[in-house]
Coordinates of C-alpha atoms in Angstrom, one line a residue:
X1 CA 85.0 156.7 -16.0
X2 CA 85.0 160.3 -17.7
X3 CA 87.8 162.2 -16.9
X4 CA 87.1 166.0 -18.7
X5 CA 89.9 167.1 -20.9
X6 CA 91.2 170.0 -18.6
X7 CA 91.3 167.8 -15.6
X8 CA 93.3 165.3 -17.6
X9 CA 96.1 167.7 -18.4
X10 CA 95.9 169.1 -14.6
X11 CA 96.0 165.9 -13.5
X12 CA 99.2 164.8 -15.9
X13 CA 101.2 168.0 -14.8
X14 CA 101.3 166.6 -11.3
X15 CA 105.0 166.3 -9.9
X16 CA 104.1 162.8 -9.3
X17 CA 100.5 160.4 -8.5
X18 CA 99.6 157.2 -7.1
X19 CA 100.0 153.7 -8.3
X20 CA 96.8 153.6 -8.4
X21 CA 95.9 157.1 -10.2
X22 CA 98.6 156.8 -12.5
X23 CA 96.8 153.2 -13.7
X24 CA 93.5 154.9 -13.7
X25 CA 94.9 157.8 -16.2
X26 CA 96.3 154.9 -18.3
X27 CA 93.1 153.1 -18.5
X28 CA 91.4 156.1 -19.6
X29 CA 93.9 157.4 -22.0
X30 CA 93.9 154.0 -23.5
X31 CA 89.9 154.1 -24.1
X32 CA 90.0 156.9 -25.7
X33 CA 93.2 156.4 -27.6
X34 CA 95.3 159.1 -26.5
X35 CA 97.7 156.8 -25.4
X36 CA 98.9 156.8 -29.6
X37 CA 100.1 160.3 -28.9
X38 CA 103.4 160.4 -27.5
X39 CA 102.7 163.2 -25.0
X40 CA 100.0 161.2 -22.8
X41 CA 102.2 158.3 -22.8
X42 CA 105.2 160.1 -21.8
X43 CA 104.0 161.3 -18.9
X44 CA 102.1 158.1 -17.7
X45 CA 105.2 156.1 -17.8
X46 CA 106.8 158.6 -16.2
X47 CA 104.5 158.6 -13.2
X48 CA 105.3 154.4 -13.5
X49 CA 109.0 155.1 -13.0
X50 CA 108.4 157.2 -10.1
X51 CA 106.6 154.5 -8.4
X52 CA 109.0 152.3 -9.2
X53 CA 106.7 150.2 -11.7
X54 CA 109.3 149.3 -14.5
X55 CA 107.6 146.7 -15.9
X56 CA 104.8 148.5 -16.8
X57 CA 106.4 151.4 -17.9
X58 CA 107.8 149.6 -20.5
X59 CA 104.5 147.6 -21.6
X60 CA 103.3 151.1 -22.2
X61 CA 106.6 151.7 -24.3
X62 CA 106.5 148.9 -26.1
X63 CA 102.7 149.5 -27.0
X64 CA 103.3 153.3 -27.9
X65 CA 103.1 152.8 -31.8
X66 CA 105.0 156.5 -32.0
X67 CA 107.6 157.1 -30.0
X68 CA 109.2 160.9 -29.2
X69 CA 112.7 161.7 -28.1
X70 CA 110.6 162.4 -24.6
X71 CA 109.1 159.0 -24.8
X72 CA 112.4 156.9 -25.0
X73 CA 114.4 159.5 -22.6
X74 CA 112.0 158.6 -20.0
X75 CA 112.1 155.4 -20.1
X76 CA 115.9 155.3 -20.3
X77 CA 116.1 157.5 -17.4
X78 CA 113.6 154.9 -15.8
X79 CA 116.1 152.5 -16.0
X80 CA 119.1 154.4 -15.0
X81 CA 117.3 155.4 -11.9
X82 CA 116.1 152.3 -10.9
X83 CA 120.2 151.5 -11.4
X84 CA 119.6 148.8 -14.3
X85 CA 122.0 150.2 -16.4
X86 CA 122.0 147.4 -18.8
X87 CA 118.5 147.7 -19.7
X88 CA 119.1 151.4 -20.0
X89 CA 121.9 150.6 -22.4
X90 CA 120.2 147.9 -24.3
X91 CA 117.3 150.2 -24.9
X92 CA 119.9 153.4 -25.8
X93 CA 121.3 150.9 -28.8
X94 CA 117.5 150.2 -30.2
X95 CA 117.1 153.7 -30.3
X96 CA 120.1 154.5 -32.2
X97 CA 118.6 151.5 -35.3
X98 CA 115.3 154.0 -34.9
X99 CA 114.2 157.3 -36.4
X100 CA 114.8 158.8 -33.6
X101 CA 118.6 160.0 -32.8
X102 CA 119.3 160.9 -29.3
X103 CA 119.7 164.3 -27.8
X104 CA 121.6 165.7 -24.9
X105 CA 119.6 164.9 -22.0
X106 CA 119.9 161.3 -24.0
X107 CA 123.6 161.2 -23.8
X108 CA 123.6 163.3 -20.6
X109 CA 121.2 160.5 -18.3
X110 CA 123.4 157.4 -20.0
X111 CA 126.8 159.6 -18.7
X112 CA 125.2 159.5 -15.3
X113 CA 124.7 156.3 -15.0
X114 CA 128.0 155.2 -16.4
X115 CA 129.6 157.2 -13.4
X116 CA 127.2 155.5 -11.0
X117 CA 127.7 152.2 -12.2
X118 CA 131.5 152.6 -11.7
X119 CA 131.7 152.3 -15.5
X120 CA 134.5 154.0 -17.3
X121 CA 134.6 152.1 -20.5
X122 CA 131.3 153.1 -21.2
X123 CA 131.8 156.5 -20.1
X124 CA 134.4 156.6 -22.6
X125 CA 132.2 155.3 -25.7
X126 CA 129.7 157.9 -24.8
X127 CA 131.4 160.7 -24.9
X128 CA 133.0 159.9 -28.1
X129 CA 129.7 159.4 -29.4
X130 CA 128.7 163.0 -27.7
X131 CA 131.6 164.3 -30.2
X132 CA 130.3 162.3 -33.3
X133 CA 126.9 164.1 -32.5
X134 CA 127.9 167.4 -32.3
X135 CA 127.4 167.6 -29.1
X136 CA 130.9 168.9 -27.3
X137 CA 129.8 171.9 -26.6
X138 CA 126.8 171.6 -25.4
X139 CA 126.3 172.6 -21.7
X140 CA 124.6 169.9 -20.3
X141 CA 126.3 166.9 -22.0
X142 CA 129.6 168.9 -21.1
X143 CA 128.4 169.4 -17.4
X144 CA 127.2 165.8 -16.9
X145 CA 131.0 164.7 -18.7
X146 CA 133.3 167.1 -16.4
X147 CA 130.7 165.4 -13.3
X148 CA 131.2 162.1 -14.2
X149 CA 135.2 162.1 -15.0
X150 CA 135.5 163.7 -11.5
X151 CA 133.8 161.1 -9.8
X152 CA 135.5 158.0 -11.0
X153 CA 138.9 159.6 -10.4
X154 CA 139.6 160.4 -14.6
X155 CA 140.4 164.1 -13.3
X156 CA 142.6 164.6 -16.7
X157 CA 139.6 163.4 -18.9
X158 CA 137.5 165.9 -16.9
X159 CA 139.7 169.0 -16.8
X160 CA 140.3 168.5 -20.7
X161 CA 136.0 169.1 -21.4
X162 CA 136.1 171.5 -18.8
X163 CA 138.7 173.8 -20.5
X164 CA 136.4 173.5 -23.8
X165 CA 133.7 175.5 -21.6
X166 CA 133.6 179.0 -22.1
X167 CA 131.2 180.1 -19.3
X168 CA 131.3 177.7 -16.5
X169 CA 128.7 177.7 -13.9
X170 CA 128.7 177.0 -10.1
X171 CA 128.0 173.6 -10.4
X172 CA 130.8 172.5 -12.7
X173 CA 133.3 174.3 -11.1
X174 CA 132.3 172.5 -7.8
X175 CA 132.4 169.1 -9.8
X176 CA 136.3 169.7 -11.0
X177 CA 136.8 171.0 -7.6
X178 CA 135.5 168.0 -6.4
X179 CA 137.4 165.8 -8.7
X180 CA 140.5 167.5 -7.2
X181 CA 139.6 167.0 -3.7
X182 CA 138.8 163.3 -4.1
X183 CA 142.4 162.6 -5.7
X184 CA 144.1 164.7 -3.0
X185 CA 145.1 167.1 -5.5
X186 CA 145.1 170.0 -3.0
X187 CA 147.5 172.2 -4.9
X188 CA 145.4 172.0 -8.4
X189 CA 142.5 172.9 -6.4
X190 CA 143.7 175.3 -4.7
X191 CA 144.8 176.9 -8.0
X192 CA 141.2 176.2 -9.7
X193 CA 139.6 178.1 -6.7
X194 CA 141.6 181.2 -7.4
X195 CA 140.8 180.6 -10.6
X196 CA 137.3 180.6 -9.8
X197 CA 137.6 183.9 -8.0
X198 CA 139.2 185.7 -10.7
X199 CA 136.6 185.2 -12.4
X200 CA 134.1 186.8 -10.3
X201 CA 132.6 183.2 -9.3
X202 CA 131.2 183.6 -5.2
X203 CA 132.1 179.8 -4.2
X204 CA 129.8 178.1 -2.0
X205 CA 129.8 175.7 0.4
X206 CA 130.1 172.5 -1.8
X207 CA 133.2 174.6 -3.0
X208 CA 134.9 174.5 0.2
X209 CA 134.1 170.8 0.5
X210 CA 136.1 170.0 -2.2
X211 CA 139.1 171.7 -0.7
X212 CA 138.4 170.4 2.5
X213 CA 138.8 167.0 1.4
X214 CA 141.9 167.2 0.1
X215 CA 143.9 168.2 3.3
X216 CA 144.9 164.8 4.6
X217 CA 148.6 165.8 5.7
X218 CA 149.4 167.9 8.9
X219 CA 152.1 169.1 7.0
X220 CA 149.0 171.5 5.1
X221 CA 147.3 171.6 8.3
X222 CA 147.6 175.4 8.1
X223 CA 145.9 175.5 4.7
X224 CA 143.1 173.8 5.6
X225 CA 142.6 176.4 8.7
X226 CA 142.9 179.0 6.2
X227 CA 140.1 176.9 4.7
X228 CA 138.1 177.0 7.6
X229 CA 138.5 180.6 7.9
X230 CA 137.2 181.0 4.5
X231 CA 134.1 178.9 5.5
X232 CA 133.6 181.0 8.6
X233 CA 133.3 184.0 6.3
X234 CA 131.6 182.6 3.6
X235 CA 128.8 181.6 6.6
X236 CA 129.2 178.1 5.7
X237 CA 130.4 176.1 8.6
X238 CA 127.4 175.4 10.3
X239 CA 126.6 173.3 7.4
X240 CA 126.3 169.9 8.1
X241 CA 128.4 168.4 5.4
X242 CA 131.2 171.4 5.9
X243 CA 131.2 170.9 10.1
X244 CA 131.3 167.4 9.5
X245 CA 134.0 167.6 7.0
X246 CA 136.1 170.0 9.1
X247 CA 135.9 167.7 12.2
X248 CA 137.5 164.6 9.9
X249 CA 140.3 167.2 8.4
X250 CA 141.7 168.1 12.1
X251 CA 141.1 164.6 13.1
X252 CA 142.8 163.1 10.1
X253 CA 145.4 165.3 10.8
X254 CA 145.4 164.3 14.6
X255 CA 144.4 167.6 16.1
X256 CA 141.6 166.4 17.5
X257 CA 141.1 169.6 20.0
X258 CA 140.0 171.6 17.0
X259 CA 137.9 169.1 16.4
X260 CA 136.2 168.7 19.4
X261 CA 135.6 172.9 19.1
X262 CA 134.5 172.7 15.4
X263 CA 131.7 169.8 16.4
X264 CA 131.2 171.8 20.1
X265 CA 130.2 174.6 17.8
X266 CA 127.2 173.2 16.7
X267 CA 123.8 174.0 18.2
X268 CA 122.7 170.0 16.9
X269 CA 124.7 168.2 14.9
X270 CA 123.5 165.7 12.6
X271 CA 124.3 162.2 11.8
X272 CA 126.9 162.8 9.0
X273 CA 128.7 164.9 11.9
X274 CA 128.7 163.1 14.9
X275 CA 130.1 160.1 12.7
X276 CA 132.3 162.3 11.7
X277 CA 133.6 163.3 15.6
X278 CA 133.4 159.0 16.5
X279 CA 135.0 158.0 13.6
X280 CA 137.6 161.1 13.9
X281 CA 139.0 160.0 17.6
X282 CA 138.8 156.3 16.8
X283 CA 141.1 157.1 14.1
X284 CA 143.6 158.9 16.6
X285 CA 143.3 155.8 18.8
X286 CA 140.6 156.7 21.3
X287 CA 137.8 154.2 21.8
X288 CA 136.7 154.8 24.6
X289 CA 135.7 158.3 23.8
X290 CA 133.7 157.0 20.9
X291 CA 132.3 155.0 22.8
X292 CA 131.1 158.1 24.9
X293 CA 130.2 160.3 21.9
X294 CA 128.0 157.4 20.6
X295 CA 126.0 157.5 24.1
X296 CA 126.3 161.2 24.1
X297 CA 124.4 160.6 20.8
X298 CA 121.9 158.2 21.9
X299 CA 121.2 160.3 25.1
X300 CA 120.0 163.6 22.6
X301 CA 117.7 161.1 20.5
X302 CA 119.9 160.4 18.0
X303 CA 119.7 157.5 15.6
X304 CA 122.6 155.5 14.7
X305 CA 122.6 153.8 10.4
X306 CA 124.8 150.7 9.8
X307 CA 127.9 152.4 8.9
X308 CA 127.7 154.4 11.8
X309 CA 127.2 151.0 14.1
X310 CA 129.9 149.0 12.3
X311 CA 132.2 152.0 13.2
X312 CA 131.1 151.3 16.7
X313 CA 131.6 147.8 16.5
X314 CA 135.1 148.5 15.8
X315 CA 136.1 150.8 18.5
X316 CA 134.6 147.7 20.7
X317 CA 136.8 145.4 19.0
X318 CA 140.2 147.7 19.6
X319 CA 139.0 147.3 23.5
X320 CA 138.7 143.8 23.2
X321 CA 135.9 143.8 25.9
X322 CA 132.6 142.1 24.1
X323 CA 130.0 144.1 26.8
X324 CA 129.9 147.2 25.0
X325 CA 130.3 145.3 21.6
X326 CA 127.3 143.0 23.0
X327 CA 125.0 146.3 23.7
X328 CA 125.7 147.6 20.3
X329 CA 124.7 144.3 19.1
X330 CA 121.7 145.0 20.7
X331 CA 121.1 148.2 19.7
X332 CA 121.9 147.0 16.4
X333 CA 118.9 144.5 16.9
X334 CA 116.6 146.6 18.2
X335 CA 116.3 149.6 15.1
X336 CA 116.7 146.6 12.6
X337 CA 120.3 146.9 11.4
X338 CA 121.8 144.1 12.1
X339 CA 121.3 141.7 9.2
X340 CA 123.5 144.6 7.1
X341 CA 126.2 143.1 5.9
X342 CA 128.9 146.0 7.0
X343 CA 127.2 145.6 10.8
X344 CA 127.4 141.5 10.6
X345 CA 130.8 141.4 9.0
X346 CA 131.9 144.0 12.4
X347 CA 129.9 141.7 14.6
X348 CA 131.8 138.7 13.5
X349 CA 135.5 140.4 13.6
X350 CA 134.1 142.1 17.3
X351 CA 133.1 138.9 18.5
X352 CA 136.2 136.9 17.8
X353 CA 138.7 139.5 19.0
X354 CA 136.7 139.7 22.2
X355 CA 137.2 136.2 23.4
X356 CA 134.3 134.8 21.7
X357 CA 134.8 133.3 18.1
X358 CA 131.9 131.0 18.2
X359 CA 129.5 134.1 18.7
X360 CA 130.7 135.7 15.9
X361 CA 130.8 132.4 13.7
X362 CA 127.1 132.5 14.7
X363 CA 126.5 135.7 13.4
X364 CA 128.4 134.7 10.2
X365 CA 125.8 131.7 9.9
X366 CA 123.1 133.4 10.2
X367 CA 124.1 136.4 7.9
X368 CA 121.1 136.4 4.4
X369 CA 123.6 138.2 2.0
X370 CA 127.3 137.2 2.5
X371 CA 130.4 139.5 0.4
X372 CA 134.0 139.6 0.2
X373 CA 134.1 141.8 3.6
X374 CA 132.5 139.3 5.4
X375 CA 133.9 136.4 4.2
X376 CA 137.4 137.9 4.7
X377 CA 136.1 139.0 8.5
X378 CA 135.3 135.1 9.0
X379 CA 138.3 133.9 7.2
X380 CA 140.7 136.0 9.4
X381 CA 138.5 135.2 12.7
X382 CA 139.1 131.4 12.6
X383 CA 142.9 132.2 11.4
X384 CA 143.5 134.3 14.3
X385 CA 142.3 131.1 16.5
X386 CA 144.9 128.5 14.9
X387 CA 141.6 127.0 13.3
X388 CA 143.2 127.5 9.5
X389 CA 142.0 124.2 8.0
X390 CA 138.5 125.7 8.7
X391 CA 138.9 129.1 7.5
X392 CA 140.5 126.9 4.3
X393 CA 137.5 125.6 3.4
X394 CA 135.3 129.3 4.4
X395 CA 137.7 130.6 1.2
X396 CA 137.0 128.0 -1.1
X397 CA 133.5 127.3 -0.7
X398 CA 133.7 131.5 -1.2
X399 CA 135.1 130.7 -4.7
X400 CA 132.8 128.0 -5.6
X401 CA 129.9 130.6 -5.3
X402 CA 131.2 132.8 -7.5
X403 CA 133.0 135.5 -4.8
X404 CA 136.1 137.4 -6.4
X405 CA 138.8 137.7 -3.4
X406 CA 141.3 140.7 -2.9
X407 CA 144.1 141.8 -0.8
X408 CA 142.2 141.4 2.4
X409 CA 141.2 137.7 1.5
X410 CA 144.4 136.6 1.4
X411 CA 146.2 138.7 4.1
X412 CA 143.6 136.8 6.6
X413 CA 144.8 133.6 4.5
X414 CA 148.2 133.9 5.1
X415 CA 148.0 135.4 8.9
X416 CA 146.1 131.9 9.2
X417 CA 149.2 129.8 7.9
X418 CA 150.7 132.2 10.7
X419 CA 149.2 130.7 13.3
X420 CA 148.9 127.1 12.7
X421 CA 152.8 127.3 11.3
X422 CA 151.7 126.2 7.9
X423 CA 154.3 127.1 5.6
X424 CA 153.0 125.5 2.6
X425 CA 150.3 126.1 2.5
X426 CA 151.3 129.9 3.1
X427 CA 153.6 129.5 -0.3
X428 CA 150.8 127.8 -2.2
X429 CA 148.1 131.2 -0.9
X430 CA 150.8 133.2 -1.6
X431 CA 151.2 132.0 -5.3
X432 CA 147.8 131.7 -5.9
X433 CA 146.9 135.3 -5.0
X434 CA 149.5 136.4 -7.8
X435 CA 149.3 133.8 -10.9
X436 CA 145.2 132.8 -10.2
X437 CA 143.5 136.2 -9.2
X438 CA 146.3 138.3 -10.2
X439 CA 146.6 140.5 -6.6
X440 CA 149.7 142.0 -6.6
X441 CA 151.5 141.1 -3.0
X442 CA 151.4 144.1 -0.9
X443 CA 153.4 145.1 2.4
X444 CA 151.1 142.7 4.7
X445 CA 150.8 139.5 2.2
X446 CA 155.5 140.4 2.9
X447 CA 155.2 140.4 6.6
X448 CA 153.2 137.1 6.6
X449 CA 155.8 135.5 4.8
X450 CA 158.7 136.5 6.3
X451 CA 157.4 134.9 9.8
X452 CA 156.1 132.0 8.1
X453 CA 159.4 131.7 6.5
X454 CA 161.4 133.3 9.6
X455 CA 159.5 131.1 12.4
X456 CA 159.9 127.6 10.3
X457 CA 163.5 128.0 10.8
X458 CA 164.0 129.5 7.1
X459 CA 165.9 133.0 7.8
X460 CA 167.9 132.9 5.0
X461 CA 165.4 132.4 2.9
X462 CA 163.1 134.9 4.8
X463 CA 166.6 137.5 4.4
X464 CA 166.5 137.1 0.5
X465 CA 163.3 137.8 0.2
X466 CA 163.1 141.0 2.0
X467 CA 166.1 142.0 -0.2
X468 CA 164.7 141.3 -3.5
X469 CA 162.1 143.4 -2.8
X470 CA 161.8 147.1 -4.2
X471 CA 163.4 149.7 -2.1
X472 CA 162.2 151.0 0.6
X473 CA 161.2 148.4 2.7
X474 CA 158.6 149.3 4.9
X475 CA 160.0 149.0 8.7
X476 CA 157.3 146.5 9.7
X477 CA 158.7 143.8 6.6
X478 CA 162.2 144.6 8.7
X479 CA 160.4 144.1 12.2
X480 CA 158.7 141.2 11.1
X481 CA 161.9 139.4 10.1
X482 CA 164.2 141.1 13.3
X483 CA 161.3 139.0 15.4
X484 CA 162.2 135.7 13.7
X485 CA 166.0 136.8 14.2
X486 CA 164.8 136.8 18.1
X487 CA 162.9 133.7 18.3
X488 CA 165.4 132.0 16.7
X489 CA 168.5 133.4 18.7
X490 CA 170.2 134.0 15.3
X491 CA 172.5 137.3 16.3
X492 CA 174.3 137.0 13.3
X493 CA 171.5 138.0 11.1
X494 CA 170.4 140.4 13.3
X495 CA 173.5 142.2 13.3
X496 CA 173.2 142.5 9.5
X497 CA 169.5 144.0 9.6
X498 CA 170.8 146.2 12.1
X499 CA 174.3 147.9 10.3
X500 CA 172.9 147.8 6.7
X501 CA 169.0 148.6 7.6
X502 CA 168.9 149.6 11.6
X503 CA 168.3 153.3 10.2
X504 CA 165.3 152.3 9.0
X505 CA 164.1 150.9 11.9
X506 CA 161.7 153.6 12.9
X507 CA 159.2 152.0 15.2
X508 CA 160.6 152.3 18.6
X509 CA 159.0 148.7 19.6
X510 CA 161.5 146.9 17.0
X511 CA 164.5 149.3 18.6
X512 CA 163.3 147.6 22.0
X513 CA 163.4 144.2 20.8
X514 CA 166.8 144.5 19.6
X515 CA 167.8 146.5 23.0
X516 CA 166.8 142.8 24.2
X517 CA 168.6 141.0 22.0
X518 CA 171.8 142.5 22.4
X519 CA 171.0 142.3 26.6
X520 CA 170.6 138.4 25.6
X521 CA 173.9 138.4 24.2
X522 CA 175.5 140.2 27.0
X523 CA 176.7 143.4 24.3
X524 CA 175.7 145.9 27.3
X525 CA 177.6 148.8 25.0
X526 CA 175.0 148.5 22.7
X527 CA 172.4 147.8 24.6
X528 CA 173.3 151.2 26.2
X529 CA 173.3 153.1 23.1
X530 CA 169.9 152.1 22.1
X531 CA 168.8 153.2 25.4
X532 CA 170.2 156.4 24.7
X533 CA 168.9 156.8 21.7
X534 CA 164.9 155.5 22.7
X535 CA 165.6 158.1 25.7
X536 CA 165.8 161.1 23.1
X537 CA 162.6 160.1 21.1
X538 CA 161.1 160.6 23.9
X539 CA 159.3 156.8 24.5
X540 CA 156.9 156.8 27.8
X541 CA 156.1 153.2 28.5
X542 CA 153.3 154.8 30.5
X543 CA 149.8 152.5 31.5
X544 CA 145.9 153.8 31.7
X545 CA 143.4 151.1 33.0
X546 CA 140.1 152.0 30.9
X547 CA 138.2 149.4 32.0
X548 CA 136.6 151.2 34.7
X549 CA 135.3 154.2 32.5
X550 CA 133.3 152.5 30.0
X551 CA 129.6 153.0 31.0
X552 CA 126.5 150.9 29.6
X553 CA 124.6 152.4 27.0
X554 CA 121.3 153.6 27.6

């Protein structure tokens, strides 16, 4: 094969080539040993990593007797693309025992991958060895640092190199604005963006996403419409990731009319934004009507991805009616989704709250890649059945395949104990999760003990646990043990929850259960002056039948 010299080049300035090209180029670069210069083989291997073809972009590495700073970049970037960041790594520490010392796109592809790997050690040793190089100040080792802080939450670490930029462009004031947004740190962005102004800076619409994501309180409510006024005149909103972004805002904050007319807006929304709208009123509490955005979606051609399916799922599991949950299954079936492991783990967890445990153990059986999520949706499954010895041995056989568990493991562990009045072993799950794995007990892992502790008859107990722990005491650790107090016809105690921690009480249904109590009792002046007092907060115990509403998907 004869390829003529200025074909060659034309050929190797393509954006990117065939498998089967790129081997034919190699052959003939090797025949007529151009593959010794560094150029040839740069771009060869980097039409391998393109294609995905790591191996034998690094047999043409390896067999590349001089080696540029372009040769070993590319292959690095290889790696880090392909997300093997050790190899990258491995290969970034034989470079620095070379001749060769690394430049800033060197330092400036490993800092990426650090961030994507979730890696903030390394992160850290990089950029110290961007300042041993000399390279602090350069703009894209700088850019790629302030990126990378942002996005693993190190917002100090990222402000500090982005103060040492004199001239910041677009792109890394979006990152720290970002960074900001992520944290919830409204009021520093908020102060970065007229910073931003100031200095003559137009923001754009990945500007306004990072404010946008930091409203999370309707308490700022009003800021973020400011926000979306600022959108409307920068002639941003119809964009995708803002409209979808504004719809979650209003809905987070529970205004979800201005949601509805943000995504009502739109001439045809996308997939980021109608999850956006189902995943919005399923947050406030409305299923069903997620359920009819999802066929609205279906019926316009739309195309649901797993997380999008599992969100489904869920609003199917809040009904606690498995037809629609079924369909979805279905539908899930039918576009190839349902061996993903976020739409299995929601299969199992829709399955079992809808009557039908053994369909969902099923689904757990016949799952090809198991994690932690799915485990923990099995786990609490068979828990929430009384069937505790088996979820028991689900956890441990978990372990044994080298799973790491976390809050949600042992939550489902200890609602488990719960239900098959297992006190001990609730202690021992309880212990474990602190000494073995080291999971700090959160307000759930409390409320399982109380009643494990509060339903065995153990109040006191249950009492001096609740007041050893740090002040305040979330309402629902109160409400779990005022329950016990009930069962257990033990007035005394509730009469001490109620003088020294009844103002804490907020939830109106543990206010009801102590209305009952005190009826029990036959202490009708206080049962009165509860009543009163539910009467001004303005508790409806009105009814809806859904049932009725909820159509088939087409």
């Amino acid at each position: 094969m004869f390829i003529p010299f200025h074909s060659l080049l034309s050929q190797l300035s393509k954006l990117k080539l065939t498998i089967s090209r790129t081997k034919e180029l190699h052959a003939f670069i090797m025949r007529t040993h151009l593959s010794h210069d560094p150029f040839y083989a740069t771009r060869i291997l980097r039409f391998y990593a393109l294609n995905d073809d790591i191996i034998s972009a690094r047999n043409l590495f390896d067999k590349t007797p001089h080696r540029s700073i372009y040769l070993w970049n590319s292959l690095i970037r290889a790696y880090a693309r392909a997300h093997k960041f050790t190899d990258a790594f491995s290969l970034f520490k034989d470079m620095l025992y070379s001749e060769i010392k690394p430049d800033n796109f060197t330092f400036a592809c490993l800092v990426r991958a650090s961030s994507e790997n979730f890696d903030v050690p390394s992160l850290r040793v990089l950029h110290g060895a961007v300042v041993l190089s000399g390279l602090q100040w350069d703009f894209i080792c700088s850019s790629q640092l302030v990126t990378a802080y942002s996005r693993l939450g190190c917002i100090a670490d990222a402000s500090k190199v982005f103060s040492g930029i004199t001239d910041p462009d677009l792109v890394l004031w979006n990152s720290m604005m970002s960074g900001y947004g992520c944290l919830g740190e409204l009021e520093k962005g908020l102060e970065l963006f007229s910073r931003m102004q100031k200095m003559g800076v137009r923001p754009d619409e990945y500007t306004m996403v990072g404010l946008i994501i930091a409203i999370y309180d309707p308490s700022v409510l009003k800021i973020g419409e400011s926000i979306h006024a600022f959108c409307l005149k920068l002639g941003v909103e119809s964009n995708s990731h803002v409209s979808s972004l504004l719809v979650s805002m209003y809905s987070r904050c529970k205004y979800t009319g201005l949601a509805f007319r943000v995504f009502e807006s739109l001439v045809e929304p996308d997939l980021v934004t109608w999850s956006a709208i189902i995943s919005g009123v399923l947050l406030c509490g409305n299923s069903v009507k997620a359920l009819d955005f999802f066929r609205e979606m279906n019926m316009k051609g739309g195309k649901a991805d797993p997380p999008l399916i599992a969100t489904i799922l869920t609003a199917c599991s809040q009904l606690t009616i498995v037809r629609p949950g079924s369909e979805v299954h279905g539908y899930s079936f039918r576009h190839g989704c349902h061996l993903e492991v976020m739409v299995s783990s929601a299969l199992v967890d829709m399955y079992s709250k809808c009557g039908f445990l053994e369909l969902g153990y099923q689904v757990y059986k016949t799952m090809t890649f198991k994690n932690i999520v799915s485990i923990n949706s099995i786990i609490s499954s068979l828990g929430l059945y009384g069937l505790a010895s088996q979820a028991f041995q689900i956890f441990e056989k978990a372990l044994d395949e080298g799973h790491k568990p976390d809050e949600a493991t042992f939550s489902a562990l200890l609602c488990a104990c719960c239900h098959a009045g297992l006190l001990n072993d609730g202690r021992v799950y309880f212990r474990r999760m602190k000494d073995q794995f080291g999971i700090p007990a959160n307000t759930e892992h409390y409320v399982y003990m109380v009643k494990l502790l509060g339903m065995e008859g153990q109040l006191r107990e249950a009492y001096e646990l609740v007041q050893s722990l740090q002040e305040p005491v979330d309402s629902g650790i109160w409400g779990a043990l005022l329950s016990c107090c009930d069962a257990h016809r033990n007035y005394e105690l509730a009469d001490i929850i109620a003088s020294r921690f009844g103002n804490k009480l907020q939830n109106s249904r543990y206010k009801v259960m102590l209305s009952n109590m005190y009826a029990s009792d036959g202490r009708w002046d206080l049962v009165n002056k509860l009543r009163v007092d539910l009467g001004s907060t303005g508790l409806k115990l009105a009814g809806k039948s859904w049932i009725s509403s909820i159509k088939p998907f087409p």
